[in-house]
Amino acid sequence: MNSTSGFIYNVLEWVTRFAYVNLLWILFTLLGGVLLGFYPATLAMFAICRDWLRGDTGKPVFPMFWEYYRRDFVKSNLLGLFVTAIAAFIALDIFYIQTSSETLSWTHIPLFAFMLLFTMYLFYLFPTFVHFDIKIGWVIKNAFLIMLINPLNTLLIFVCLGSLAVIMQTIPALAVIFGGSSFSYIIMWLALRSFSRMNKGGELQG
């Protein structure tokens, strides 16, 4: 196999991997009835991406996905309750603004600032869950700490995800085939950089 053929083979192999994990994410979300399946499936997808980024690409994907899904089913749903509660609070506030006679004004700035902060927080919450073997309380605290002291990394996540979103908006089929897995891979990749830097400084707790 020459270098060109090898390159094409590697590209196709990774394309297949991303598509397969994305499919598993959708199927296992449905397996849990969506409400109970979404968070275990999402965190299993992040865990698979973490394995890939650490060079562990030789294991069969399905057994590993199922193991992460099954093992952390309860724990991931407990984290999901926390995330869903905050998301519901934001949704109710937005619904109130839309249904009230109020127009958008400076008084709504705190809400939109909180939405932005919450989005940045999620960039580190899921990776923290799958990377560290710690209790939910420490996951929540450490993810917030990591977000606060890594503003440049967070900005880079926004740039990468924004660029990917533009591409997928142009070609919607890509979002269906690779949406979840590609987004989680980018987030996990950049989150691991933050984890490595903070571990060296001994800043993580738990």
Short mmCIF file of C-alpha atoms in Angstrom, two decimals:
data_model
loop_
_atom_site.label_atom_id
_atom_site.label_comp_id
_atom_site.label_asym_id
_atom_site.label_seq_id
_atom_site.Cartn_x
_atom_site.Cartn_y
_atom_site.Cartn_z
CA MET A 1 0.00 0.00 0.00
CA ASN A 2 1.56 3.29 -1.08
CA SER A 3 1.39 6.50 0.94
CA THR A 4 -1.60 7.89 -0.97
CA SER A 5 -3.63 4.73 -0.55
CA GLY A 6 -2.67 4.58 3.12
CA PHE A 7 -3.80 8.17 3.65
CA ILE A 8 -7.13 7.53 1.93
CA TYR A 9 -7.64 4.37 3.98
CA ASN A 10 -6.96 6.23 7.25
CA VAL A 11 -9.35 9.04 6.29
CA LEU A 12 -12.12 6.59 5.41
CA GLU A 13 -11.49 4.64 8.60
CA TRP A 14 -11.91 7.76 10.74
CA VAL A 15 -14.96 8.88 8.79
CA THR A 16 -16.51 5.47 9.49
CA ARG A 17 -15.61 5.69 13.17
CA PHE A 18 -17.20 9.10 13.61
CA ALA A 19 -20.33 8.06 11.75
CA TYR A 20 -20.60 4.84 13.76
CA VAL A 21 -20.24 6.57 17.14
CA ASN A 22 -22.78 9.18 16.09
CA LEU A 23 -25.20 6.40 15.15
CA LEU A 24 -24.64 4.67 18.49
CA TRP A 25 -25.25 7.97 20.28
CA ILE A 26 -28.65 8.29 18.57
CA LEU A 27 -29.63 4.64 19.07
CA PHE A 28 -28.64 4.50 22.74
CA THR A 29 -30.42 7.78 23.40
CA LEU A 30 -33.57 6.17 22.00
CA LEU A 31 -32.84 2.98 23.95
CA GLY A 32 -33.15 4.96 27.17
CA GLY A 33 -36.41 6.52 26.08
CA VAL A 34 -34.60 9.77 25.17
CA LEU A 35 -35.04 11.33 28.63
CA LEU A 36 -33.04 8.64 30.43
CA GLY A 37 -30.85 7.74 27.48
CA PHE A 38 -29.55 11.11 26.33
CA TYR A 39 -26.99 11.79 29.06
CA PRO A 40 -25.57 8.24 29.33
CA ALA A 41 -25.25 8.08 25.53
CA THR A 42 -23.68 11.54 25.32
CA LEU A 43 -21.15 10.80 28.03
CA ALA A 44 -20.34 7.42 26.47
CA MET A 45 -19.63 9.26 23.22
CA PHE A 46 -17.30 11.66 25.04
CA ALA A 47 -15.57 8.71 26.70
CA ILE A 48 -14.96 7.05 23.31
CA CYS A 49 -13.52 10.31 21.96
CA ARG A 50 -11.28 10.55 25.01
CA ASP A 51 -9.95 7.04 24.34
CA TRP A 52 -9.20 7.95 20.73
CA LEU A 53 -7.41 11.13 21.70
CA ARG A 54 -5.24 9.19 24.12
CA GLY A 55 -4.21 6.79 21.36
CA ASP A 56 -6.49 3.90 22.32
CA THR A 57 -8.03 3.26 18.91
CA GLY A 58 -7.68 -0.50 18.72
CA LYS A 59 -10.66 -1.56 20.85
CA PRO A 60 -14.02 -2.40 19.23
CA VAL A 61 -16.31 0.62 19.49
CA PHE A 62 -19.63 -1.04 20.29
CA PRO A 63 -18.53 -3.02 23.39
CA MET A 64 -16.76 0.04 24.78
CA PHE A 65 -19.73 2.31 24.12
CA TRP A 66 -22.08 -0.15 25.80
CA GLU A 67 -19.74 -0.50 28.78
CA TYR A 68 -19.56 3.27 29.35
CA TYR A 69 -23.31 3.59 28.83
CA ARG A 70 -24.18 0.80 31.24
CA ARG A 71 -21.59 1.62 33.89
CA ASP A 72 -22.42 5.30 34.22
CA PHE A 73 -26.15 5.13 33.50
CA VAL A 74 -27.28 6.25 36.96
CA LYS A 75 -24.40 8.65 37.61
CA SER A 76 -24.76 10.36 34.23
CA ASN A 77 -28.49 10.84 34.76
CA LEU A 78 -27.81 12.43 38.13
CA LEU A 79 -25.55 14.90 36.35
CA GLY A 80 -28.29 15.25 33.75
CA LEU A 81 -30.77 16.34 36.42
CA PHE A 82 -28.44 19.19 37.35
CA VAL A 83 -27.97 20.25 33.71
CA THR A 84 -31.67 19.90 32.89
CA ALA A 85 -32.71 21.97 35.89
CA ILE A 86 -30.52 24.89 34.81
CA ALA A 87 -31.61 24.53 31.17
CA ALA A 88 -35.27 24.52 32.27
CA PHE A 89 -34.72 27.70 34.28
CA ILE A 90 -33.24 29.41 31.21
CA ALA A 91 -36.04 28.12 28.97
CA LEU A 92 -38.72 29.42 31.34
CA ASP A 93 -37.10 32.85 31.43
CA ILE A 94 -36.93 32.97 27.63
CA PHE A 95 -40.56 31.82 27.40
CA TYR A 96 -41.61 34.55 29.81
CA ILE A 97 -39.81 37.21 27.76
CA GLN A 98 -41.42 35.97 24.55
CA THR A 99 -44.93 35.82 25.95
CA SER A 100 -44.83 39.03 27.95
CA SER A 101 -45.31 42.47 26.50
CA GLU A 102 -41.75 43.38 27.43
CA THR A 103 -39.23 44.15 24.73
CA LEU A 104 -35.60 43.15 25.00
CA SER A 105 -33.69 45.66 27.07
CA TRP A 106 -30.59 45.99 29.20
CA THR A 107 -32.46 44.29 32.06
CA HIS A 108 -32.23 41.02 30.13
CA ILE A 109 -28.45 41.20 29.80
CA PRO A 110 -27.84 39.14 32.98
CA LEU A 111 -29.96 36.31 31.56
CA PHE A 112 -28.06 36.21 28.26
CA ALA A 113 -24.76 36.47 30.12
CA PHE A 114 -25.81 33.51 32.25
CA MET A 115 -26.74 31.54 29.11
CA LEU A 116 -23.29 32.20 27.67
CA LEU A 117 -21.63 31.19 30.94
CA PHE A 118 -23.70 28.01 31.10
CA THR A 119 -22.74 27.09 27.53
CA MET A 120 -19.04 27.55 28.33
CA TYR A 121 -19.51 25.50 31.48
CA LEU A 122 -20.96 22.57 29.50
CA PHE A 123 -17.79 22.54 27.37
CA TYR A 124 -15.93 21.28 30.43
CA LEU A 125 -18.65 19.51 32.41
CA PHE A 126 -18.99 16.44 30.19
CA PRO A 127 -15.24 16.02 29.59
CA THR A 128 -14.60 16.37 33.34
CA PHE A 129 -17.14 13.64 34.03
CA VAL A 130 -15.52 11.10 31.70
CA HIS A 131 -11.89 12.01 32.45
CA PHE A 132 -11.87 12.04 36.24
CA ASP A 133 -13.11 9.28 38.52
CA ILE A 134 -14.68 11.63 41.07
CA LYS A 135 -18.10 12.21 42.63
CA ILE A 136 -20.76 14.30 40.90
CA GLY A 137 -20.26 17.20 43.30
CA TRP A 138 -16.56 17.39 42.45
CA VAL A 139 -17.33 17.09 38.74
CA ILE A 140 -19.58 20.15 38.99
CA LYS A 141 -17.04 22.15 41.00
CA ASN A 142 -13.96 21.21 38.98
CA ALA A 143 -15.66 21.88 35.64
CA PHE A 144 -16.51 25.39 36.80
CA LEU A 145 -12.96 25.97 38.01
CA ILE A 146 -11.49 24.73 34.72
CA MET A 147 -13.81 27.00 32.74
CA LEU A 148 -12.83 30.06 34.79
CA ILE A 149 -9.09 29.73 34.37
CA ASN A 150 -9.08 28.70 30.69
CA PRO A 151 -10.71 31.63 28.82
CA LEU A 152 -8.48 31.34 25.75
CA ASN A 153 -9.14 27.63 25.44
CA THR A 154 -12.86 28.30 25.78
CA LEU A 155 -12.67 30.90 23.02
CA LEU A 156 -10.89 28.37 20.82
CA ILE A 157 -13.71 25.88 21.44
CA PHE A 158 -16.24 28.49 20.32
CA VAL A 159 -14.23 29.21 17.17
CA CYS A 160 -13.83 25.52 16.26
CA LEU A 161 -17.46 24.62 16.96
CA GLY A 162 -18.69 27.74 15.18
CA SER A 163 -16.66 26.89 12.09
CA LEU A 164 -17.94 23.32 12.15
CA ALA A 165 -21.52 24.53 12.59
CA VAL A 166 -21.21 26.74 9.50
CA ILE A 167 -19.99 23.78 7.46
CA MET A 168 -22.83 21.58 8.69
CA GLN A 169 -25.37 24.30 8.03
CA THR A 170 -24.11 24.41 4.46
CA ILE A 171 -24.26 20.61 4.17
CA PRO A 172 -27.04 19.48 6.59
CA ALA A 173 -26.42 15.79 5.93
CA LEU A 174 -23.08 16.09 7.74
CA ALA A 175 -24.89 17.15 10.92
CA VAL A 176 -27.00 13.99 10.82
CA ILE A 177 -24.06 11.69 10.15
CA PHE A 178 -21.27 13.31 12.20
CA GLY A 179 -22.85 16.08 14.27
CA GLY A 180 -22.64 14.70 17.78
CA SER A 181 -19.39 12.78 17.45
CA SER A 182 -17.46 15.58 15.73
CA PHE A 183 -18.58 18.21 18.24
CA SER A 184 -17.74 15.98 21.20
CA TYR A 185 -14.33 15.12 19.72
CA ILE A 186 -13.38 18.80 19.36
CA ILE A 187 -14.61 19.66 22.85
CA MET A 188 -12.82 16.67 24.37
CA TRP A 189 -9.60 17.44 22.50
CA LEU A 190 -9.43 21.00 23.77
CA ALA A 191 -10.64 20.06 27.25
CA LEU A 192 -7.83 17.51 27.57
CA ARG A 193 -5.33 20.31 26.89
CA SER A 194 -6.77 22.21 29.85
CA PHE A 195 -6.75 19.13 32.07
CA SER A 196 -3.11 18.42 31.28
CA ARG A 197 -2.07 21.98 32.02
CA MET A 198 -4.00 22.09 35.29
CA ASN A 199 -2.77 18.69 36.47
CA LYS A 200 0.80 19.90 36.10
CA GLY A 201 -0.04 22.86 38.30
CA GLY A 202 -1.93 20.72 40.81
CA GLU A 203 -5.01 22.92 40.52
CA LEU A 204 -7.66 20.24 40.21
CA GLN A 205 -9.50 19.03 43.30
CA GLY A 206 -11.27 15.83 44.14
#
